[in-house]
PDB file of C-alpha atoms in Angstrom:
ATOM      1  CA  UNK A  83       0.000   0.000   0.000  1.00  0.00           C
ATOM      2  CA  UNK A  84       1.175   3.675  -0.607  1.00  0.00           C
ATOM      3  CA  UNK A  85       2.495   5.474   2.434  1.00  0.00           C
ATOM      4  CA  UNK A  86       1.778   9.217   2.683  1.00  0.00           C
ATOM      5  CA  UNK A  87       2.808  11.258   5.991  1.00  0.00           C
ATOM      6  CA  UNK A  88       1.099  14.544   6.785  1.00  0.00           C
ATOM      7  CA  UNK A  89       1.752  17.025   9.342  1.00  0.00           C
ATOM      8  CA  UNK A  90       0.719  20.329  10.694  1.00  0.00           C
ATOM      9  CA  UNK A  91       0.044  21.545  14.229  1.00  0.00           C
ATOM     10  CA  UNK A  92       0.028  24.945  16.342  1.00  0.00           C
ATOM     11  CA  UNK A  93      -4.063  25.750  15.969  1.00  0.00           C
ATOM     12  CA  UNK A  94      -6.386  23.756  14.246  1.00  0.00           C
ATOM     13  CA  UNK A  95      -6.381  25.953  11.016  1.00  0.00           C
ATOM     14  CA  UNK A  96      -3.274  24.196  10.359  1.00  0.00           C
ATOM     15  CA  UNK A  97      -4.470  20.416  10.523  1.00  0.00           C
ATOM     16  CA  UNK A  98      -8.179  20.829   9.089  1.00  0.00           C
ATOM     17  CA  UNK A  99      -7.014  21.200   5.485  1.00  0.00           C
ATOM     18  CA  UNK A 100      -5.598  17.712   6.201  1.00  0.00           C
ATOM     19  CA  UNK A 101      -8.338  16.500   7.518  1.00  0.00           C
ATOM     20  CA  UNK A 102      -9.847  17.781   4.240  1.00  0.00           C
ATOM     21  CA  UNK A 103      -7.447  15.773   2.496  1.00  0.00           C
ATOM     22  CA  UNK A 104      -7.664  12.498   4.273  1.00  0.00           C
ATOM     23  CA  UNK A 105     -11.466  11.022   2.989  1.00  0.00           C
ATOM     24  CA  UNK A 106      -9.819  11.440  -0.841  1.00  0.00           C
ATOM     25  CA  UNK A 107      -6.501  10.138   0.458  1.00  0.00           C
ATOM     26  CA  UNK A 108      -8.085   6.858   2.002  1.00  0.00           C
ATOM     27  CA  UNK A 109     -10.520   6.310  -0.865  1.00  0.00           C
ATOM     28  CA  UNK A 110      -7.105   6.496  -3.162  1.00  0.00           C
ATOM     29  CA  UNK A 111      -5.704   3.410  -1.470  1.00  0.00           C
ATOM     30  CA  UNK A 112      -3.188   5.358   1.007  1.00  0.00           C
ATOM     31  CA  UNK A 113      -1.582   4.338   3.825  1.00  0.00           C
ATOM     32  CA  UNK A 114      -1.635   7.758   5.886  1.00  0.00           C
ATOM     33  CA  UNK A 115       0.325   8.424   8.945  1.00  0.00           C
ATOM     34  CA  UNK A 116       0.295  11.611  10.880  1.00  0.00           C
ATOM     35  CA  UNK A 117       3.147  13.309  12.855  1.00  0.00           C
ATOM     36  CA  UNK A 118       2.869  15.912  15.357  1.00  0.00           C
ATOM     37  CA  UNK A 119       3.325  16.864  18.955  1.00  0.00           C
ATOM     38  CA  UNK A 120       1.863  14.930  22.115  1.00  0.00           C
ATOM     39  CA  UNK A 121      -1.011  16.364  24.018  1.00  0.00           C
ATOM     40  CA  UNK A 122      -2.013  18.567  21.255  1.00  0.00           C
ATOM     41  CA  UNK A 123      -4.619  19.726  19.041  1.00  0.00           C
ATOM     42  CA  UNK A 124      -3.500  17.794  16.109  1.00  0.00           C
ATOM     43  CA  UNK A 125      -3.311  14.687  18.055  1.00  0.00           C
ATOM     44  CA  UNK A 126      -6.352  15.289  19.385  1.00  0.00           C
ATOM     45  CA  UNK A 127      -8.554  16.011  16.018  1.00  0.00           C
ATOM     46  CA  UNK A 128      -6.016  13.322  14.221  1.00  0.00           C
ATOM     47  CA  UNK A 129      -6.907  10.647  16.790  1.00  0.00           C
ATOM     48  CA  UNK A 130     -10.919  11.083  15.707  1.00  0.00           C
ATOM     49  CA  UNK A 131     -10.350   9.894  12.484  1.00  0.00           C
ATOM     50  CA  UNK A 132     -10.075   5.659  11.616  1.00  0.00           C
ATOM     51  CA  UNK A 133      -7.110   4.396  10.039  1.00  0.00           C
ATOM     52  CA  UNK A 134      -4.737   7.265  10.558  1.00  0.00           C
ATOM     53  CA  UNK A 135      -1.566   6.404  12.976  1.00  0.00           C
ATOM     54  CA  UNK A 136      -0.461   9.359  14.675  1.00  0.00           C
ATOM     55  CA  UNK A 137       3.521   9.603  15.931  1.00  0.00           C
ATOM     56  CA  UNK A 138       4.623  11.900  18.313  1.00  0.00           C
ATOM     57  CA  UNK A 139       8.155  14.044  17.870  1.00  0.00           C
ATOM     58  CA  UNK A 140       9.238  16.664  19.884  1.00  0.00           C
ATOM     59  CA  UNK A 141       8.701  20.409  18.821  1.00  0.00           C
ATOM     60  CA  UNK A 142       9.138  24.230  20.024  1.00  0.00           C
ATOM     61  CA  UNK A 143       6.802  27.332  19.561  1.00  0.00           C
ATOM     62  CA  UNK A 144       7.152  30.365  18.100  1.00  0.00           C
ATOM     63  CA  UNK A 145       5.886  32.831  21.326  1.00  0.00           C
ATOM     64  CA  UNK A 146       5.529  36.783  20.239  1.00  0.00           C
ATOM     65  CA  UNK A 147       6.402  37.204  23.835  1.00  0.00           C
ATOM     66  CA  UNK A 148       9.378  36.662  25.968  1.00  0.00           C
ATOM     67  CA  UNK A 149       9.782  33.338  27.878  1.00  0.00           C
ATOM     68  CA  UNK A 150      12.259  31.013  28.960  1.00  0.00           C
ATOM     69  CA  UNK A 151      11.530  28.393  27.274  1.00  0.00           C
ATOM     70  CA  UNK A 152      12.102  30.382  23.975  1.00  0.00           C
ATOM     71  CA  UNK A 153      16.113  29.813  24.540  1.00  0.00           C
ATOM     72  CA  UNK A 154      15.258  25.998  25.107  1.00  0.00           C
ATOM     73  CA  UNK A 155      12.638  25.555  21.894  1.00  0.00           C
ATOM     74  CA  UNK A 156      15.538  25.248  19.424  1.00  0.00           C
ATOM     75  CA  UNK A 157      17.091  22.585  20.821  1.00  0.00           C
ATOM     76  CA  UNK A 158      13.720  20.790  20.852  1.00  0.00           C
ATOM     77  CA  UNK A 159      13.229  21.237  17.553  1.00  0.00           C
ATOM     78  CA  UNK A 160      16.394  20.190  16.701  1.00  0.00           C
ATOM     79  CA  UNK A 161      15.430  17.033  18.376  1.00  0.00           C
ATOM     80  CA  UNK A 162      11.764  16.612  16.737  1.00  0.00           C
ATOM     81  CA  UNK A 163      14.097  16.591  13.187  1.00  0.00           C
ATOM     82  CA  UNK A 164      15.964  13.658  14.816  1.00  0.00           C
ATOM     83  CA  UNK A 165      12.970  11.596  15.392  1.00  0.00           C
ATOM     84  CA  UNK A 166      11.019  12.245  12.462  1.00  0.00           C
ATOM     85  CA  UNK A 167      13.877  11.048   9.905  1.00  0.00           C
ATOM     86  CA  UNK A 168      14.046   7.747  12.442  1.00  0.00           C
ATOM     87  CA  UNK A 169      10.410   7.675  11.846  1.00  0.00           C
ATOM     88  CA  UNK A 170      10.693   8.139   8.584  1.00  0.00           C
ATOM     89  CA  UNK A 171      13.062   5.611   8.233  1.00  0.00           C
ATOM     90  CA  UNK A 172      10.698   3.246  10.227  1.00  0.00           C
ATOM     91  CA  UNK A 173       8.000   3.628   7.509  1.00  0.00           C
ATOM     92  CA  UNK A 174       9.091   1.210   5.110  1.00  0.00           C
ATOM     93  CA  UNK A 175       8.558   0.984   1.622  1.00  0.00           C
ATOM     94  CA  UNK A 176       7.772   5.568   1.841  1.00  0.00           C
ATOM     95  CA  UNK A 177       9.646   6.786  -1.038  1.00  0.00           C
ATOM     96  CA  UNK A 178       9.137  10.947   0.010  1.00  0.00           C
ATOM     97  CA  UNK A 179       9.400  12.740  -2.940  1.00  0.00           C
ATOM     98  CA  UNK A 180       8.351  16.557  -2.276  1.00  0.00           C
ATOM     99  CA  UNK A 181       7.883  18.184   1.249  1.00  0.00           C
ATOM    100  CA  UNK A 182       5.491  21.003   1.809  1.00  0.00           C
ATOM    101  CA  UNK A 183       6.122  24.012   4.688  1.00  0.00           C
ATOM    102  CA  UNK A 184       3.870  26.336   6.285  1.00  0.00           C
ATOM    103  CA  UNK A 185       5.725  28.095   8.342  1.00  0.00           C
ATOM    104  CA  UNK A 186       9.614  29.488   7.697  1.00  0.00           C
ATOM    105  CA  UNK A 187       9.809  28.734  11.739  1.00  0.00           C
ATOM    106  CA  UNK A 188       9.709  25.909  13.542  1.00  0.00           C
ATOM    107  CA  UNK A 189       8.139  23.248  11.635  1.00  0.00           C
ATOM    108  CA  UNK A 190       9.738  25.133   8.226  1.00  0.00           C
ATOM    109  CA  UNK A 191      12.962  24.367   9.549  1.00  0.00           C
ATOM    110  CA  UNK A 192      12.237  20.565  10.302  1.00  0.00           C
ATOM    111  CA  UNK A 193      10.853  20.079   6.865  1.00  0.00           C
ATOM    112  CA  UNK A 194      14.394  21.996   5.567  1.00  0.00           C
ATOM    113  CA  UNK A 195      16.492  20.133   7.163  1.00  0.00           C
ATOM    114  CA  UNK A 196      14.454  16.477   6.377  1.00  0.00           C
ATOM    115  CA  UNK A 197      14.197  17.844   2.669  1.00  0.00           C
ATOM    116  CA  UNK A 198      17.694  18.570   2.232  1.00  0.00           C
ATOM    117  CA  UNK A 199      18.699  15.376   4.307  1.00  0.00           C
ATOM    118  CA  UNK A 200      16.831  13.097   1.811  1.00  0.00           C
ATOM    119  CA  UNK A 201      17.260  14.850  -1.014  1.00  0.00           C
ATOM    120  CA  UNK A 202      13.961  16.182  -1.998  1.00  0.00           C
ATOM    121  CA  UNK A 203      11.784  19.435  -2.665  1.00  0.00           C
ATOM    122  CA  UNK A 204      10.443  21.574  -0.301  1.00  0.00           C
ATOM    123  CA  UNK A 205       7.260  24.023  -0.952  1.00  0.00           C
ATOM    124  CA  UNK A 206       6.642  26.475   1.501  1.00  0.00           C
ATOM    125  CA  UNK A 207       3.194  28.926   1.563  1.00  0.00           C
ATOM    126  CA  UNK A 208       3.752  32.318   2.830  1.00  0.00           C
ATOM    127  CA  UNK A 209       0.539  33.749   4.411  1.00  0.00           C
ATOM    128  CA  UNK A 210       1.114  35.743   7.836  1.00  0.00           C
ATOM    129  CA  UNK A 211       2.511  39.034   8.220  1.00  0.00           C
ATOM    130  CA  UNK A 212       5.524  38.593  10.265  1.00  0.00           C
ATOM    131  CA  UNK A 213       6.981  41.961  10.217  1.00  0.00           C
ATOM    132  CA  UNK A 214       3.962  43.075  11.880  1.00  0.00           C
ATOM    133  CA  UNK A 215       3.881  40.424  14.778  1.00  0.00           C
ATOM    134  CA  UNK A 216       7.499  41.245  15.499  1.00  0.00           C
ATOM    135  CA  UNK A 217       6.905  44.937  15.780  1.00  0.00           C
ATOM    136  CA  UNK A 218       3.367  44.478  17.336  1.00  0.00           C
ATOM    137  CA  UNK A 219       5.276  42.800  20.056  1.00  0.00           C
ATOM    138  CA  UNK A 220       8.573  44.147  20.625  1.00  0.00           C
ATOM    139  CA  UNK A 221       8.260  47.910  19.049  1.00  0.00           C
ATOM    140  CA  UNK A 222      11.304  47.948  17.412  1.00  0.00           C
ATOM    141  CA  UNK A 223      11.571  48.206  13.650  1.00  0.00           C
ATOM    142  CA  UNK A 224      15.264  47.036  13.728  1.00  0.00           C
ATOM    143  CA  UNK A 225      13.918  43.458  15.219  1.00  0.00           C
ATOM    144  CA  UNK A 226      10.936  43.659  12.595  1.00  0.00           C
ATOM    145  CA  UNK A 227      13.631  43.531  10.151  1.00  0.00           C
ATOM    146  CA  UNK A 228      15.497  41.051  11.257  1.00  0.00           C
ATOM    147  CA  UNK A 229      12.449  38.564  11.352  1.00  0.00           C
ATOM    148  CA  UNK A 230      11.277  39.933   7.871  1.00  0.00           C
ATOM    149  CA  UNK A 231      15.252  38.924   6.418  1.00  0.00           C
ATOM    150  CA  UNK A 232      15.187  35.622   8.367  1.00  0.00           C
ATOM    151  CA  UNK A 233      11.704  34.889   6.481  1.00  0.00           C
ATOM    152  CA  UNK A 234      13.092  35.822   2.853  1.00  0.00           C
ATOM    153  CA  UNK A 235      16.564  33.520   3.895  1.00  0.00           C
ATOM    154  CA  UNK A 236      13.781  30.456   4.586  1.00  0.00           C
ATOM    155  CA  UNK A 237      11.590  31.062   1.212  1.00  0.00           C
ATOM    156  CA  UNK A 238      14.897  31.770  -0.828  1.00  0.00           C
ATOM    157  CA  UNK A 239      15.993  28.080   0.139  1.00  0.00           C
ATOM    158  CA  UNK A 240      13.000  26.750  -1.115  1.00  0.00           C
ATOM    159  CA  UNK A 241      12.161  25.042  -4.237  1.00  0.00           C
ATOM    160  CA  UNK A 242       8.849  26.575  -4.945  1.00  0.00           C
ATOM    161  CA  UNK A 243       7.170  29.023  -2.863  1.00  0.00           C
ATOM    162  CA  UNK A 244       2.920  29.744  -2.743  1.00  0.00           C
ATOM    163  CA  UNK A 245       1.025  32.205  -1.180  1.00  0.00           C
ATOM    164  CA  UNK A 246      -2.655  32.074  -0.468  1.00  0.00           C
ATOM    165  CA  UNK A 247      -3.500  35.364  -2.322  1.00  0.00           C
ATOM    166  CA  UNK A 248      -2.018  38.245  -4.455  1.00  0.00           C
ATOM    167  CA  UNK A 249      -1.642  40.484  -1.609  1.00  0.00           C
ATOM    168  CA  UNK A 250      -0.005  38.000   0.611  1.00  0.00           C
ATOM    169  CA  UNK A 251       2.588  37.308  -2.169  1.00  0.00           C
ATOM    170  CA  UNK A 252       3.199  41.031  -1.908  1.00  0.00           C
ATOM    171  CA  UNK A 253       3.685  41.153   1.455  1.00  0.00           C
ATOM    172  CA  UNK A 254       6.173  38.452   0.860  1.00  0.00           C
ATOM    173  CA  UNK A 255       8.232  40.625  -1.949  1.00  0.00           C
ATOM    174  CA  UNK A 256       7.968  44.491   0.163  1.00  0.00           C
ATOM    175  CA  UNK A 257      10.607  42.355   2.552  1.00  0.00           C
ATOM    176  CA  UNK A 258      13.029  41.160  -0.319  1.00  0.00           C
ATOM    177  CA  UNK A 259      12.257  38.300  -1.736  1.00  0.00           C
ATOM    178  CA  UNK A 260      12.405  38.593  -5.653  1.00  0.00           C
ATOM    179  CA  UNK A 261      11.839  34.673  -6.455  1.00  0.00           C
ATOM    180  CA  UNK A 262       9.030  33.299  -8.272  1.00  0.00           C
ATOM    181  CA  UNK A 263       5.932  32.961  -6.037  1.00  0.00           C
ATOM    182  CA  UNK A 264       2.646  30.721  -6.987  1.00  0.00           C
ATOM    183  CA  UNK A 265      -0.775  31.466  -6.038  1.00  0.00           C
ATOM    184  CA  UNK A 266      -2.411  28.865  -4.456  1.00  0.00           C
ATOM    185  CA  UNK A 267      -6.203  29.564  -3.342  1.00  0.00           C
ATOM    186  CA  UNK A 268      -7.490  28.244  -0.077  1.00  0.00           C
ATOM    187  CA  UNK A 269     -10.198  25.304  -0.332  1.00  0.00           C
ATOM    188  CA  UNK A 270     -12.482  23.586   1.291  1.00  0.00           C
ATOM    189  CA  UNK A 271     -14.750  20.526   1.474  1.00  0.00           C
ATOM    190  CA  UNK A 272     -17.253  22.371   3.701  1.00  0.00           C
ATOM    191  CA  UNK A 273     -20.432  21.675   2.079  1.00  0.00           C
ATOM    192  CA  UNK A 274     -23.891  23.805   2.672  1.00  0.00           C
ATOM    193  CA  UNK A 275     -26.005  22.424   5.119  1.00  0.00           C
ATOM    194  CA  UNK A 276     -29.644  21.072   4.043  1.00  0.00           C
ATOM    195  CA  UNK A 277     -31.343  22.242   7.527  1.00  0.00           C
ATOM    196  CA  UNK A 278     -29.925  25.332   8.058  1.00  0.00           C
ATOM    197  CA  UNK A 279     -33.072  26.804  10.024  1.00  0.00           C
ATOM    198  CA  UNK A 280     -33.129  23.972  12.335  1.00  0.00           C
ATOM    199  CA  UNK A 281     -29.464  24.365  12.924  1.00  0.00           C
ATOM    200  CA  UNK A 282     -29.755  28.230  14.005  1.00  0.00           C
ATOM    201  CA  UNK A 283     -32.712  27.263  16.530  1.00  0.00           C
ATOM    202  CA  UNK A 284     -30.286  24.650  18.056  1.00  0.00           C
ATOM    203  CA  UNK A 285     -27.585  27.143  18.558  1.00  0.00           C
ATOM    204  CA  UNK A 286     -29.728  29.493  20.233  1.00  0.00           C
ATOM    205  CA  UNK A 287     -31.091  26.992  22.590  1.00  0.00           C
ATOM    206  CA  UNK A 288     -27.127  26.320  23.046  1.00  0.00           C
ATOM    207  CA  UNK A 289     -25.564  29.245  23.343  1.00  0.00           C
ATOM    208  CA  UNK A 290     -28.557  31.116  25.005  1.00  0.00           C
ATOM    209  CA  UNK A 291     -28.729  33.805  21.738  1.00  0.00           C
ATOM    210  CA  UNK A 292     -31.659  36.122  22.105  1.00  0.00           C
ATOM    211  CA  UNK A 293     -34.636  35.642  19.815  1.00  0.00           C
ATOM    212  CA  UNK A 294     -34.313  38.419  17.179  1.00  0.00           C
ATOM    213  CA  UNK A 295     -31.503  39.684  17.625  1.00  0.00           C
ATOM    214  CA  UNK A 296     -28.684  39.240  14.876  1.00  0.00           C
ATOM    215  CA  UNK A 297     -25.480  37.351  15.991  1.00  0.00           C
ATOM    216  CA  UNK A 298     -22.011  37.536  14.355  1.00  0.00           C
ATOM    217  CA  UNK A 299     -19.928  34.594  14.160  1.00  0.00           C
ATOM    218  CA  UNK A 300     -16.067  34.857  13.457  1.00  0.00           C
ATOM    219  CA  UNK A 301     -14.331  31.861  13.161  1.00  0.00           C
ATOM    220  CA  UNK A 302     -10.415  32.208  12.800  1.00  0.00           C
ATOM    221  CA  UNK A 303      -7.513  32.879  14.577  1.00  0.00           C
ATOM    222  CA  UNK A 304      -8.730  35.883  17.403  1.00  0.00           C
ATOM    223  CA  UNK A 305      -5.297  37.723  16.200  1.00  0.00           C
ATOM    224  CA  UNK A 306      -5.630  41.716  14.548  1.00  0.00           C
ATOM    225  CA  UNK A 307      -4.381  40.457  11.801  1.00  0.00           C
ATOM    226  CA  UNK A 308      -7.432  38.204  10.960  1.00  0.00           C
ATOM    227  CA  UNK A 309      -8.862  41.949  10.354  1.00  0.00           C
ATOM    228  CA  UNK A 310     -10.664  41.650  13.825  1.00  0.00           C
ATOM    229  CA  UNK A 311     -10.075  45.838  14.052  1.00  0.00           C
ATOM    230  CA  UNK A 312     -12.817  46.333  11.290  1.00  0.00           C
ATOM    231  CA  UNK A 313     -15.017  43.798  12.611  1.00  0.00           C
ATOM    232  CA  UNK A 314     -15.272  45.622  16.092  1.00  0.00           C
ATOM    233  CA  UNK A 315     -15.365  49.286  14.673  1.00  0.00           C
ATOM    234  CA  UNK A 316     -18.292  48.280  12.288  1.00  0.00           C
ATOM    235  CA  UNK A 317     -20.091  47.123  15.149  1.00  0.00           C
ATOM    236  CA  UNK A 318     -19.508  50.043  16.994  1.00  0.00           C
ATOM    237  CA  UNK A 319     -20.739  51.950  14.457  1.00  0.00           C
ATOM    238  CA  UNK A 320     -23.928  49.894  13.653  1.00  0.00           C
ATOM    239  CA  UNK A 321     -24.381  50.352  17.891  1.00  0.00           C
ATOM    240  CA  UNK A 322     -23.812  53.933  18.227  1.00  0.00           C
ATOM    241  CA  UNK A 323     -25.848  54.464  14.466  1.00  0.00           C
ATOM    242  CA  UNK A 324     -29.445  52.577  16.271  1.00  0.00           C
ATOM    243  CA  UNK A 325     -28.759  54.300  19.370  1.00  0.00           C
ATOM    244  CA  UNK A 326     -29.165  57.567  16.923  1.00  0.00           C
ATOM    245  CA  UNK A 327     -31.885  56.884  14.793  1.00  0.00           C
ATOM    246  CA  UNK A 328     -33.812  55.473  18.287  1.00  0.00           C
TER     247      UNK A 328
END
């Protein structure tokens, strides 16, 4: 049977495009196996699903604040590379021919290193403003920099690099990169639901929503880059505009 590893972790919006992926990938005849850290939420959506064997490694974080454990993380990850080639090497009969990235951090460097280690591609998606976070979080445009350079060094070792949307592939070029960059929409397999009226009166009941009155629901990462600034200030504006016209 064909062996395919995926992996992804941090918040769920990284592992649900897999889990997207897996249905097709079983009905296809593969063998899938899953890697990822303990106690997490990959390993705990991964675990739902039959037929998928999840394998722990060790990993760090990328914190936009200061801790401790950000001088230990490296050395972590440095292990987690460690035990996925053993795993890798485990799998028998997996012949990897192309490695894909979503993040020029922690998990980028992993699949780097494994990529150049056996000798395959890597492609990386750019889609988060990192010069942003760093200033956001330290208020210094000199460390800003420094991020945004350590991001084009990452995608400038790649083989092929994506990015979600035009914009985001912009973002990517206004800190240096000048390689070739591939759009690559998001998808989904969400599909309409056929009872949508029943499902609003259940999460009413639920969630103890108000009869009438209209509800907002954001789903994403609660970051200000997920545009949660305009979402609030409309709001506002829709709450101060009734309190007018009333």
């Amino acid at each position: 049977m064909k062996k395919i590893v995926l992996t992804g972790g941090g918040t769920a919006g990284h592992v649900t495009p897999n889990l997207a992926l897996i249905p097709r990938l079983q009905a296809d005849g593969w063998e899938i196996h899953y890697i990822g850290a303990a106690n997490s939420a990959e390993q705990e959506l991964i675990s739902r699903v039959p037929g998928v064997e999840f394998h722990t490694v060790s990993v760090g974080k990328l914190r936009r604040y200061f801790d401790l454990k950000n001088f230990s993380d490296p050395f972590r990850v440095i292990k987690g590379v460690g035990q996925a080639t053993a795993l890798l090497r485990r799998l028998k009969g997996l012949d990897c021919q192309i490695f894909h990235a979503h993040s020029p951090f922690n998990s980028g460097v992993n699949a780097a290193l494994l990529a150049r280690h056996l000798e395959i591609p890597l492609v990386a998606t750019f889609h988060s403003k990192y010069w942003n976070d760093a200033y956001q979080y330290t208020h210094s445009t000199v460390a800003a920099d420094l991020m945004a350079k350590w991001v084009v060094s990452f995608y400038n070792s790649c083989d092929a690099v994506w990015a979600c949307s035009e914009g985001t592939a912009e973002t990517l070029r206004s800190y240096g990169y000048t390689g070739d960059i591939t759009i690559m929409t998001n998808g989904t397999s969400f599909k309409a639901p056929t009872n949508p009226d029943e499902l609003r009166k259940r999460a009413r009941a639920e969630f103890h929503l108000p009869q009438g009155k209209k509800t907002l629901l954001f789903v994403g990462h609660q970051i200000w880059q997920k545009n949660l600034k305009l979402v609030l200030d409309r709001s506002e504006e829709r709450r101060v505009g009734k309190e007018r016209r009333s």
